[in-house]
PDB file of C-alpha atoms in Angstrom:
ATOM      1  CA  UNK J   1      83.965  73.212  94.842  1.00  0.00           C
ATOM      2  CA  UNK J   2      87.444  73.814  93.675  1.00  0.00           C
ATOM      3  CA  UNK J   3      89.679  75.795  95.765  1.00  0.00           C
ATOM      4  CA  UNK J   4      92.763  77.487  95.640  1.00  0.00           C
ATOM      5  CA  UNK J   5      94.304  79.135  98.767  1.00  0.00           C
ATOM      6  CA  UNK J   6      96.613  81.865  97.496  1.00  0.00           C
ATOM      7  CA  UNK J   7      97.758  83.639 101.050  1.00  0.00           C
ATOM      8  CA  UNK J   8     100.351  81.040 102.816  1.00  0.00           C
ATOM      9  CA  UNK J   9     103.775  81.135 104.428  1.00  0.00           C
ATOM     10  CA  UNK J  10     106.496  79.215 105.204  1.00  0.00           C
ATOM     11  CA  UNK J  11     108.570  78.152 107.099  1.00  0.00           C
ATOM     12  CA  UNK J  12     106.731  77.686 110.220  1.00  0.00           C
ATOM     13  CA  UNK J  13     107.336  76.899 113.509  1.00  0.00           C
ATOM     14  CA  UNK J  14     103.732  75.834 113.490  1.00  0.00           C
ATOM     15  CA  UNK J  15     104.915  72.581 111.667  1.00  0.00           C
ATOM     16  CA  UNK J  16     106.865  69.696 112.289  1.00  0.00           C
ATOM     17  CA  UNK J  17     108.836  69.068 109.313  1.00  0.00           C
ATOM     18  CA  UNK J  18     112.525  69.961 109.831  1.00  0.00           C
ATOM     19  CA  UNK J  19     113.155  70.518 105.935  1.00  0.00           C
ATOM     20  CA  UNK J  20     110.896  72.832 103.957  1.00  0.00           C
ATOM     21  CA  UNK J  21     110.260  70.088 101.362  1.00  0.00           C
ATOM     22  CA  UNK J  22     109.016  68.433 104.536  1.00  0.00           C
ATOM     23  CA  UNK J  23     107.071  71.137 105.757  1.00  0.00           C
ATOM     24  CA  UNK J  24     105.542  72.097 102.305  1.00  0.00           C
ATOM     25  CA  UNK J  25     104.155  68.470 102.226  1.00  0.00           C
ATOM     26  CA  UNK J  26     102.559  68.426 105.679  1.00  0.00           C
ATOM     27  CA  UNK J  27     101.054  71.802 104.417  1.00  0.00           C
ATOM     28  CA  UNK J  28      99.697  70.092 101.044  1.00  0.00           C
ATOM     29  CA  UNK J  29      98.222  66.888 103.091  1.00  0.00           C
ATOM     30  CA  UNK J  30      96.401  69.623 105.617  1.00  0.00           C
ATOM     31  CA  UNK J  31      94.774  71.426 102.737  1.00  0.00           C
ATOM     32  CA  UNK J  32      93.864  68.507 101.039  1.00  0.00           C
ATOM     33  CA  UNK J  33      91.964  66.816 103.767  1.00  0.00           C
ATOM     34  CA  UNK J  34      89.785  69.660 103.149  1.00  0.00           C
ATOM     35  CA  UNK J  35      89.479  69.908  99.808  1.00  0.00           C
ATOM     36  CA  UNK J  36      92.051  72.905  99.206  1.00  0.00           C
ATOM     37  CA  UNK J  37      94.538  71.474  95.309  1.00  0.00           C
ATOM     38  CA  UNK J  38      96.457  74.210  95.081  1.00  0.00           C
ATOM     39  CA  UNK J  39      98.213  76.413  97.668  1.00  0.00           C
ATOM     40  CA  UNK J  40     100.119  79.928  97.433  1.00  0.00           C
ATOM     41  CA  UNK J  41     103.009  79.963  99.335  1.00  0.00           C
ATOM     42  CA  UNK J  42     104.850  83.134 100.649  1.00  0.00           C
ATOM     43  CA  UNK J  43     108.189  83.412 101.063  1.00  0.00           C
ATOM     44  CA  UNK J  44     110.928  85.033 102.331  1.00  0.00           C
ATOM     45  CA  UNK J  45     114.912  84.907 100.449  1.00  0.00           C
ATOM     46  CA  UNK J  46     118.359  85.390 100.556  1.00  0.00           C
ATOM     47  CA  UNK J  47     118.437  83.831 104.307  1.00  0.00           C
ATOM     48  CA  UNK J  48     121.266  81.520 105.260  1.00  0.00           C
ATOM     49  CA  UNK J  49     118.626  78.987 107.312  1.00  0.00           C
ATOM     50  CA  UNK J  50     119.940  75.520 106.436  1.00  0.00           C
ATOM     51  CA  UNK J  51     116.865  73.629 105.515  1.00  0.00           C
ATOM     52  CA  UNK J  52     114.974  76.602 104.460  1.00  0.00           C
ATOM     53  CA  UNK J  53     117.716  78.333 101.715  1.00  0.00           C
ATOM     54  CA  UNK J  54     116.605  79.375  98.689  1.00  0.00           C
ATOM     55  CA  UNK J  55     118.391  76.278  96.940  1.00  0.00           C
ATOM     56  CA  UNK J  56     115.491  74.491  98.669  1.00  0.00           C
ATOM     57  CA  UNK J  57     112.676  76.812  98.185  1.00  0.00           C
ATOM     58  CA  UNK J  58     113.751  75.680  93.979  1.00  0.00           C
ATOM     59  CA  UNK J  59     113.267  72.274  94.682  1.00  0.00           C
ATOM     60  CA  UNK J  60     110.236  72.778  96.543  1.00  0.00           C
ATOM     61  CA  UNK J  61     108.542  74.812  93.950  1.00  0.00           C
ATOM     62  CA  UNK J  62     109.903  72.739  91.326  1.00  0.00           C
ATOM     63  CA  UNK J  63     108.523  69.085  92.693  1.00  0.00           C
ATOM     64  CA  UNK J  64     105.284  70.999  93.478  1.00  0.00           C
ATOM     65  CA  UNK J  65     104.666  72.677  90.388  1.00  0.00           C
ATOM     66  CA  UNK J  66     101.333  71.379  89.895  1.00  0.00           C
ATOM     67  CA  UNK J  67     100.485  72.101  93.674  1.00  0.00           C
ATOM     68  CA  UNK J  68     102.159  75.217  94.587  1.00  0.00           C
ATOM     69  CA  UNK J  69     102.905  78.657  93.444  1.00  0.00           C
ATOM     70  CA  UNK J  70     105.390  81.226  94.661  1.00  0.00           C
ATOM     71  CA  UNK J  71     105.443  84.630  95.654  1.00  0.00           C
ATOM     72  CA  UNK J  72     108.531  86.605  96.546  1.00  0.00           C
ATOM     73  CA  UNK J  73     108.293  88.923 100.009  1.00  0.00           C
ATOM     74  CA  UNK J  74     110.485  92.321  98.897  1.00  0.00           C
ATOM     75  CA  UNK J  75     110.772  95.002 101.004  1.00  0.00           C
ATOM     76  CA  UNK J  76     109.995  98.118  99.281  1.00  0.00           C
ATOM     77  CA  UNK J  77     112.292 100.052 101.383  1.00  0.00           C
ATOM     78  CA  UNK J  78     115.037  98.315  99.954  1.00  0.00           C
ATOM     79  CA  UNK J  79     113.904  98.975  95.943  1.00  0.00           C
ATOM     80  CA  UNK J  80     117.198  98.515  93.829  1.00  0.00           C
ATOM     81  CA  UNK J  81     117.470  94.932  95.744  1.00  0.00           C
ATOM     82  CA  UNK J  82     113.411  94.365  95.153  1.00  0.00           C
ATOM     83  CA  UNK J  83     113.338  94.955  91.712  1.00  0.00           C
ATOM     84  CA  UNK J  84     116.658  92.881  91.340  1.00  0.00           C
ATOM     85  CA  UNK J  85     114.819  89.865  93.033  1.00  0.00           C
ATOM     86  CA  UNK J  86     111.789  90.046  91.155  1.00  0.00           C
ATOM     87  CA  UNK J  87     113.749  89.340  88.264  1.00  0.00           C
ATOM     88  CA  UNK J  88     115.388  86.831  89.311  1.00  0.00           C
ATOM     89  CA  UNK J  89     112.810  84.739  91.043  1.00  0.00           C
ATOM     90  CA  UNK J  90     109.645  85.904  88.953  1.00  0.00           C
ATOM     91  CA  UNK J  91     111.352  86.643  85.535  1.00  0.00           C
ATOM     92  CA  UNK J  92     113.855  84.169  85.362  1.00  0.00           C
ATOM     93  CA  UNK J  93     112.650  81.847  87.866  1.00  0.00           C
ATOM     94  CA  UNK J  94     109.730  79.864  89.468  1.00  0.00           C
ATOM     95  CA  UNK J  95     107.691  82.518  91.202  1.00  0.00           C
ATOM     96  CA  UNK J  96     104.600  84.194  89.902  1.00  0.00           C
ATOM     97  CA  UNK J  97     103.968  87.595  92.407  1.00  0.00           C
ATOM     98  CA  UNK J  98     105.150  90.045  94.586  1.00  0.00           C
ATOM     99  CA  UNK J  99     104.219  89.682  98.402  1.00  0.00           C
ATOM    100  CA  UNK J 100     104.901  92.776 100.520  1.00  0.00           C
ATOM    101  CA  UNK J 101     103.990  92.567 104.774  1.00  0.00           C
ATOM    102  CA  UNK J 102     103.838  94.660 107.735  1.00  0.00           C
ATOM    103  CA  UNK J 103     107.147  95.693 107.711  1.00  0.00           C
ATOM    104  CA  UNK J 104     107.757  96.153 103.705  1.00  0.00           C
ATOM    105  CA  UNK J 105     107.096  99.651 103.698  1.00  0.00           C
ATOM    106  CA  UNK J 106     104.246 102.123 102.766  1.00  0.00           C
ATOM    107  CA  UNK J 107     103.339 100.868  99.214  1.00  0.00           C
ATOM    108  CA  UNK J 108     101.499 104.450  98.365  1.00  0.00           C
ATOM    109  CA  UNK J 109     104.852 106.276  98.560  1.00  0.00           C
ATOM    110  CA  UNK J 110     105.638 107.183  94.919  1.00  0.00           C
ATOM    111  CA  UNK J 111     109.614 106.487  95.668  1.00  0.00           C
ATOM    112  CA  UNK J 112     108.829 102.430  95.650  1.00  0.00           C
ATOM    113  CA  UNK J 113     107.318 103.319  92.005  1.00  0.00           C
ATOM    114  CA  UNK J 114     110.449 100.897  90.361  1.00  0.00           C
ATOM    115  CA  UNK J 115     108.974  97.746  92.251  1.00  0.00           C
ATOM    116  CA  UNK J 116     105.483  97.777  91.181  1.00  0.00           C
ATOM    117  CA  UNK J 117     106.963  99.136  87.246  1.00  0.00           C
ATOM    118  CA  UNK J 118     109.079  95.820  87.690  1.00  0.00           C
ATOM    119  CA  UNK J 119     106.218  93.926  89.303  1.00  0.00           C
ATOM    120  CA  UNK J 120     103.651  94.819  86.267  1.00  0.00           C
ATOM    121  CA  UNK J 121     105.939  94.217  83.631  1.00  0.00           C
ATOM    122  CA  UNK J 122     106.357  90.836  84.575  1.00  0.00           C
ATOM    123  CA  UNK J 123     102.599  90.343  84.979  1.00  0.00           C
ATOM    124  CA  UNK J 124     103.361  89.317  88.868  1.00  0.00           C
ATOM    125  CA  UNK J 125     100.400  88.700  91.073  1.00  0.00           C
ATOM    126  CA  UNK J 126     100.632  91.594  93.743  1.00  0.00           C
ATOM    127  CA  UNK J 127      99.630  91.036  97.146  1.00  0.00           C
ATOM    128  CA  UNK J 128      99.752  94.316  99.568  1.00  0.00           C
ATOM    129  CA  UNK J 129      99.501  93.820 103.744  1.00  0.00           C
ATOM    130  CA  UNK J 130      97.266  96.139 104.863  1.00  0.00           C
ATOM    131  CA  UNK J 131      96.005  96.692 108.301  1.00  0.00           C
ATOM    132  CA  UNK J 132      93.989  99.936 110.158  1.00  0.00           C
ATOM    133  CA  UNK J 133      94.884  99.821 114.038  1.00  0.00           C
ATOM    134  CA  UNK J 134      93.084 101.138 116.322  1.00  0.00           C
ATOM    135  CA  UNK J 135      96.266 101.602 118.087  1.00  0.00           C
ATOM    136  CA  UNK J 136      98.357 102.654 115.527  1.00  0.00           C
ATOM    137  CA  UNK J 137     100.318 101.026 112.410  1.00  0.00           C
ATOM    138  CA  UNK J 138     104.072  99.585 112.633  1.00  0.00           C
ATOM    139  CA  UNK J 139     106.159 102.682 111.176  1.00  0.00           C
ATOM    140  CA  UNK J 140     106.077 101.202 107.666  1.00  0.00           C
ATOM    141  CA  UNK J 141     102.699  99.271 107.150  1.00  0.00           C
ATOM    142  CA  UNK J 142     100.118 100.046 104.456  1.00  0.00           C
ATOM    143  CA  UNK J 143      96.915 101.003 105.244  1.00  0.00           C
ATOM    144  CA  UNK J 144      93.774 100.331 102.220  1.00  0.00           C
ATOM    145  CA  UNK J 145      94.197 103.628 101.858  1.00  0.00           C
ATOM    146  CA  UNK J 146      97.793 103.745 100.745  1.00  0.00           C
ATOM    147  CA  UNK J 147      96.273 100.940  98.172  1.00  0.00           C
ATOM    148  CA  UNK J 148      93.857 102.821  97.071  1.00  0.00           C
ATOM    149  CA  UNK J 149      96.321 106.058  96.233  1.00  0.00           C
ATOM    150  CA  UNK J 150      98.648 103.001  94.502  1.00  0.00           C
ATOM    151  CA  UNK J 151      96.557 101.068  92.273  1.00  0.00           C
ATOM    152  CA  UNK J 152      94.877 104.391  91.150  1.00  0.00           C
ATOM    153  CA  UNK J 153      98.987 105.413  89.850  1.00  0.00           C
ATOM    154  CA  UNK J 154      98.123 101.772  87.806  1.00  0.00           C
ATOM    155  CA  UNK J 155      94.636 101.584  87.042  1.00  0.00           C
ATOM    156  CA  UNK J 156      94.686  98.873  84.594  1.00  0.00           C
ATOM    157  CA  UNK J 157      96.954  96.347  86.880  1.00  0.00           C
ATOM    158  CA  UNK J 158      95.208  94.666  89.439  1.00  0.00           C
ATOM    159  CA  UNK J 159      95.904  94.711  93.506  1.00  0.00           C
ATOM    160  CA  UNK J 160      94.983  92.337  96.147  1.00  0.00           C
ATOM    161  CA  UNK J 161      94.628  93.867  99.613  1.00  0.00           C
ATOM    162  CA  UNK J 162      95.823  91.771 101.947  1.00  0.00           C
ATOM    163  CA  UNK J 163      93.311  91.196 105.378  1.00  0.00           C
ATOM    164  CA  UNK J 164      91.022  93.462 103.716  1.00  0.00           C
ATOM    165  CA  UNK J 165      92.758  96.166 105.948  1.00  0.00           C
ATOM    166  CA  UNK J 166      92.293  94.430 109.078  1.00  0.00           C
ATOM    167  CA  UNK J 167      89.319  96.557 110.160  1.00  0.00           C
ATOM    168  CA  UNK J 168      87.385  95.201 107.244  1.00  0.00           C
ATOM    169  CA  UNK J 169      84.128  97.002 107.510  1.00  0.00           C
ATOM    170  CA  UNK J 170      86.533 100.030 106.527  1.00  0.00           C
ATOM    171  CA  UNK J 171      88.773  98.264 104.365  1.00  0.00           C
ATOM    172  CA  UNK J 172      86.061  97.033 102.375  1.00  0.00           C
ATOM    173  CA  UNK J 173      84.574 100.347 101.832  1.00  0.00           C
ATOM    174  CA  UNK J 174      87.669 102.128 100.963  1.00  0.00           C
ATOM    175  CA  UNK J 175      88.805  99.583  97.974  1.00  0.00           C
ATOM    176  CA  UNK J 176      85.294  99.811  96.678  1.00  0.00           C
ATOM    177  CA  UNK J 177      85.970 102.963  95.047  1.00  0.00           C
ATOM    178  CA  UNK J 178      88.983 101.264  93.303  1.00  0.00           C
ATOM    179  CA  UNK J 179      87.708  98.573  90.911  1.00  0.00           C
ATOM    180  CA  UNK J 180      91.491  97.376  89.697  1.00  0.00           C
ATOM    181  CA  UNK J 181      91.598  96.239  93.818  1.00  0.00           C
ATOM    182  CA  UNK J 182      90.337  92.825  94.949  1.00  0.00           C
ATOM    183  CA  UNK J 183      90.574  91.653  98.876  1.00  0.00           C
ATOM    184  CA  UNK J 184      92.070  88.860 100.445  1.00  0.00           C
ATOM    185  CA  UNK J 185      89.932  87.534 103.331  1.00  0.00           C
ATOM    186  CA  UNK J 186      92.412  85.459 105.366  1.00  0.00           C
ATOM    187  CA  UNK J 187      94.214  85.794 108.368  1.00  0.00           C
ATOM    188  CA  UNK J 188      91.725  87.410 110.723  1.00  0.00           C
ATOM    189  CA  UNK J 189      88.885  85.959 112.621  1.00  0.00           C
ATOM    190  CA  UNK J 190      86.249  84.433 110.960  1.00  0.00           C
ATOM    191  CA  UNK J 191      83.566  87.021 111.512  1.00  0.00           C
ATOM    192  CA  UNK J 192      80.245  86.378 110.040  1.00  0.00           C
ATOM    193  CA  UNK J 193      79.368  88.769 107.840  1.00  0.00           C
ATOM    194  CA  UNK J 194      83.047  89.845 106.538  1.00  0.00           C
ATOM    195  CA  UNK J 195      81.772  87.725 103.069  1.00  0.00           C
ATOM    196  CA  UNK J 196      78.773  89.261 102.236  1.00  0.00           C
ATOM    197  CA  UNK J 197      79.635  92.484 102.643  1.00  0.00           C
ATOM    198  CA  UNK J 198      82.977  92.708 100.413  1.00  0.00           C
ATOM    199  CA  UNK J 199      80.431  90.575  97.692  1.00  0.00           C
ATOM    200  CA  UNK J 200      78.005  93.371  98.413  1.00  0.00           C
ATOM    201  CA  UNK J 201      80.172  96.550  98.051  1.00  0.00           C
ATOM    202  CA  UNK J 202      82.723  95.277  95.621  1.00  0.00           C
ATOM    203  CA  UNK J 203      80.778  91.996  93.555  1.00  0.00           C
ATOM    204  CA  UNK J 204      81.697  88.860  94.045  1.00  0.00           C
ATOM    205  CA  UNK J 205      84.375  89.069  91.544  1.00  0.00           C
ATOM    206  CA  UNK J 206      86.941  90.943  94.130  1.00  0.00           C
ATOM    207  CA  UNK J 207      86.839  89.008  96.974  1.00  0.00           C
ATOM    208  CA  UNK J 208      89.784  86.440  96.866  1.00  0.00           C
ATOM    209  CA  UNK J 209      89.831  83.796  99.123  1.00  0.00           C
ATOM    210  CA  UNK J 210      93.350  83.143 101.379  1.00  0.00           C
ATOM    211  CA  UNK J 211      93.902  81.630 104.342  1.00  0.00           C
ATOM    212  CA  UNK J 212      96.931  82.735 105.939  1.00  0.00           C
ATOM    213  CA  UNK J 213      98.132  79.517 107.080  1.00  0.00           C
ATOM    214  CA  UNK J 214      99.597  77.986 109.144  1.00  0.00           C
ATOM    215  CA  UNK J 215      99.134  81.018 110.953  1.00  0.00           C
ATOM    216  CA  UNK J 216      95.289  80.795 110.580  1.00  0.00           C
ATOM    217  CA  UNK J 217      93.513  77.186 110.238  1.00  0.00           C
ATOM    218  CA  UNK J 218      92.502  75.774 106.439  1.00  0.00           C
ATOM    219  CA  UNK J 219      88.785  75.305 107.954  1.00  0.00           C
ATOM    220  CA  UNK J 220      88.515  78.446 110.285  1.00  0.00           C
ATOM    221  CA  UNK J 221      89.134  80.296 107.028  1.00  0.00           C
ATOM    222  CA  UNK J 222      87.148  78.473 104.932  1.00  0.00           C
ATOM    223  CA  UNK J 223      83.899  78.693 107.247  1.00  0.00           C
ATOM    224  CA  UNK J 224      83.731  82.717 106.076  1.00  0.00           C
ATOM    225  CA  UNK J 225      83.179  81.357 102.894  1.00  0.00           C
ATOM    226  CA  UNK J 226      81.320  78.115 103.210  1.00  0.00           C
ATOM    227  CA  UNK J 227      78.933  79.602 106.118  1.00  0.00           C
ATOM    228  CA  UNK J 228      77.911  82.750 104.182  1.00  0.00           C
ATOM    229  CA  UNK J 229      74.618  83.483 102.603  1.00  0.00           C
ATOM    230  CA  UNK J 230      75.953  83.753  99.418  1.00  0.00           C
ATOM    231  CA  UNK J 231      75.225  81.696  96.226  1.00  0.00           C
ATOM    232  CA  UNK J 232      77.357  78.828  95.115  1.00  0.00           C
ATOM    233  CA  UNK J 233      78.239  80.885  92.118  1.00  0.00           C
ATOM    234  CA  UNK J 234      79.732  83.627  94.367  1.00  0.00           C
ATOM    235  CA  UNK J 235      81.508  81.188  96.938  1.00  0.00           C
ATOM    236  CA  UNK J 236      83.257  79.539  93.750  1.00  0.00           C
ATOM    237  CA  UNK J 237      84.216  82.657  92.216  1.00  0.00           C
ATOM    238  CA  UNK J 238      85.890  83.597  96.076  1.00  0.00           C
ATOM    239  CA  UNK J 239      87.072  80.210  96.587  1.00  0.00           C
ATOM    240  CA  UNK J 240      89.054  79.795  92.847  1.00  0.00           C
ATOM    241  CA  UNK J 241      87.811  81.572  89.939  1.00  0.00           C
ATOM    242  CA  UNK J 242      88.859  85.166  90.970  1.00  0.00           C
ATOM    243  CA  UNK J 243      92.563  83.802  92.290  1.00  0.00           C
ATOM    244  CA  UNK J 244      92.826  81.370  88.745  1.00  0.00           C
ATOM    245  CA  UNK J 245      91.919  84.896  87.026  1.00  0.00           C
ATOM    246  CA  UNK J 246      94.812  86.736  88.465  1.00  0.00           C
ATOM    247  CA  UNK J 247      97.103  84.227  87.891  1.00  0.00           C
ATOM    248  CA  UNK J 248      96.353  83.806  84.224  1.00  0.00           C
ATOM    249  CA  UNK J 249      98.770  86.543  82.133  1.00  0.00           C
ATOM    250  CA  UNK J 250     102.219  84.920  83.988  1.00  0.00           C
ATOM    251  CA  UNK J 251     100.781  81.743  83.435  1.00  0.00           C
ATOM    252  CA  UNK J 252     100.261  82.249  79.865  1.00  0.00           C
ATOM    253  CA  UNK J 253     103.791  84.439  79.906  1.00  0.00           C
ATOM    254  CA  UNK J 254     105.618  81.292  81.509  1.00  0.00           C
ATOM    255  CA  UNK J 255     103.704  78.878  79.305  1.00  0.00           C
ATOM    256  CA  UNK J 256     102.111  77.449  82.116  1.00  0.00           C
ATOM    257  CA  UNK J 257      98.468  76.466  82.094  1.00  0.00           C
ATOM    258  CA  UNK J 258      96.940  77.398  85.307  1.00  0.00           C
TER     259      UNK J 258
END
């Protein structure tokens, strides 16, 4: 099957490479060993971190065009300076979408509204965090909830939640009354059953598959996938067609072909 892993981050101290050229590469040789052509990377600018500045994160992108795609990790909380880098590293430059994490702020608060305005009108994949703890979230993480309350403000823009909120039995059934929301499955444990059910409440066409590596392993991931009792048709959909999907209006507004 084709696959396309669109939840990854670097750097990471989880890899050798000193550079993040050299890094991105031992990621790409990982994925491909198990059949994984194209990864999405997250990632984090405006850091002075030798190696890992955003003059390399260009050349990286750039001499992995074909292999890699971009998204841009804003902080909502700081919105004039998020909507100024999503021009200039998804409108004018190589990125494609918007990632926002743990710490990024509460995406249903109508205040971050100039973000996701910015976001849509540069057709930018947008990938919400969201976790439910049972011990309570970090002061400014999203919940599928706060999701649900955003991409209702947007209902003809599509939302990925991230983790499928953690708790995914309730994650799952929270999104499903938003059908502009898809989930990402990576970066928890690969639970049996975590598959089937977001393909049963929400169709197979809003399940997105991620891995959240290096954090998470390429195969771990890929066994919720793989090992469910799903069709091919669905897994393939999960495993590329839904992420190639979301990716096609900036592809077609860069010129790209995706």
């Amino acid at each position: 099957m084709k696959i396309w892993d669109m939840h990854c981050h670097l750097p990471s101290p989880q890899l050798s490479g000193e550079s993040l050229m050299e890094q991105a590469e031992q990621l790409l040789a990982i994925a491909g060993r198990v059949g994984i052509s194209k990864l999405c990377l997250f990632l984090e600018v405006g850091k002075t971190l030798g190696p890992f500045s955003d003059d390399e994160i260009v050349r990286v992108l750039e001499r992995y065009y074909d292999r890699l795609y971009g998204f841009v990790w804003c902080d909502l909380q700081k919105t004039t300076e998020s909507v100024d880098l999503l021009q200039k590293w998804v409108g004018d430059g190589p990125m494609v979408g918007l990632k926002l994490g743990g710490y990024s702020g509460v995406c249903s608060k109508s205040e971050y509204a100039p973000v996701f305005e910015k976001a849509i009108d540069l057709k930018a994949v947008i990938f919400q965090h969201t976790w439910l703890k049972v011990t309570g979230n970090l002061p400014n993480e999203s919940t599928p909830q706060d999701v649900v309350t955003l991409a209702n403000r947007y209902p003809d823009y599509p939302f990925i939640c991230g983790h499928s909120g953690g708790d995914w039995e309730l994650g799952i059934r929270t999104v499903a009354e938003a059908p502009n929301v898809s989930i990402g499955i990576g970066g928890f444990y690969p639970t049996s059953g975590v598959v089937e059910m977001g393909v049963r409440q929400l169709g197979a066409d809003r399940v997105v598959f991620g891995s959240d590596a290096p954090g998470r392993s390429f195969s771990s991931q890929l066994g919720k996938v793989l090992g469910a009792d799903l069709p091919d048709e669905a897994k393939q959909k999960i495993l590329y067609d839904n992420f190639a999907r979301l990716m096609d209006p900036i592809s077609r507004a860069k010129g790209w072909t995706s």
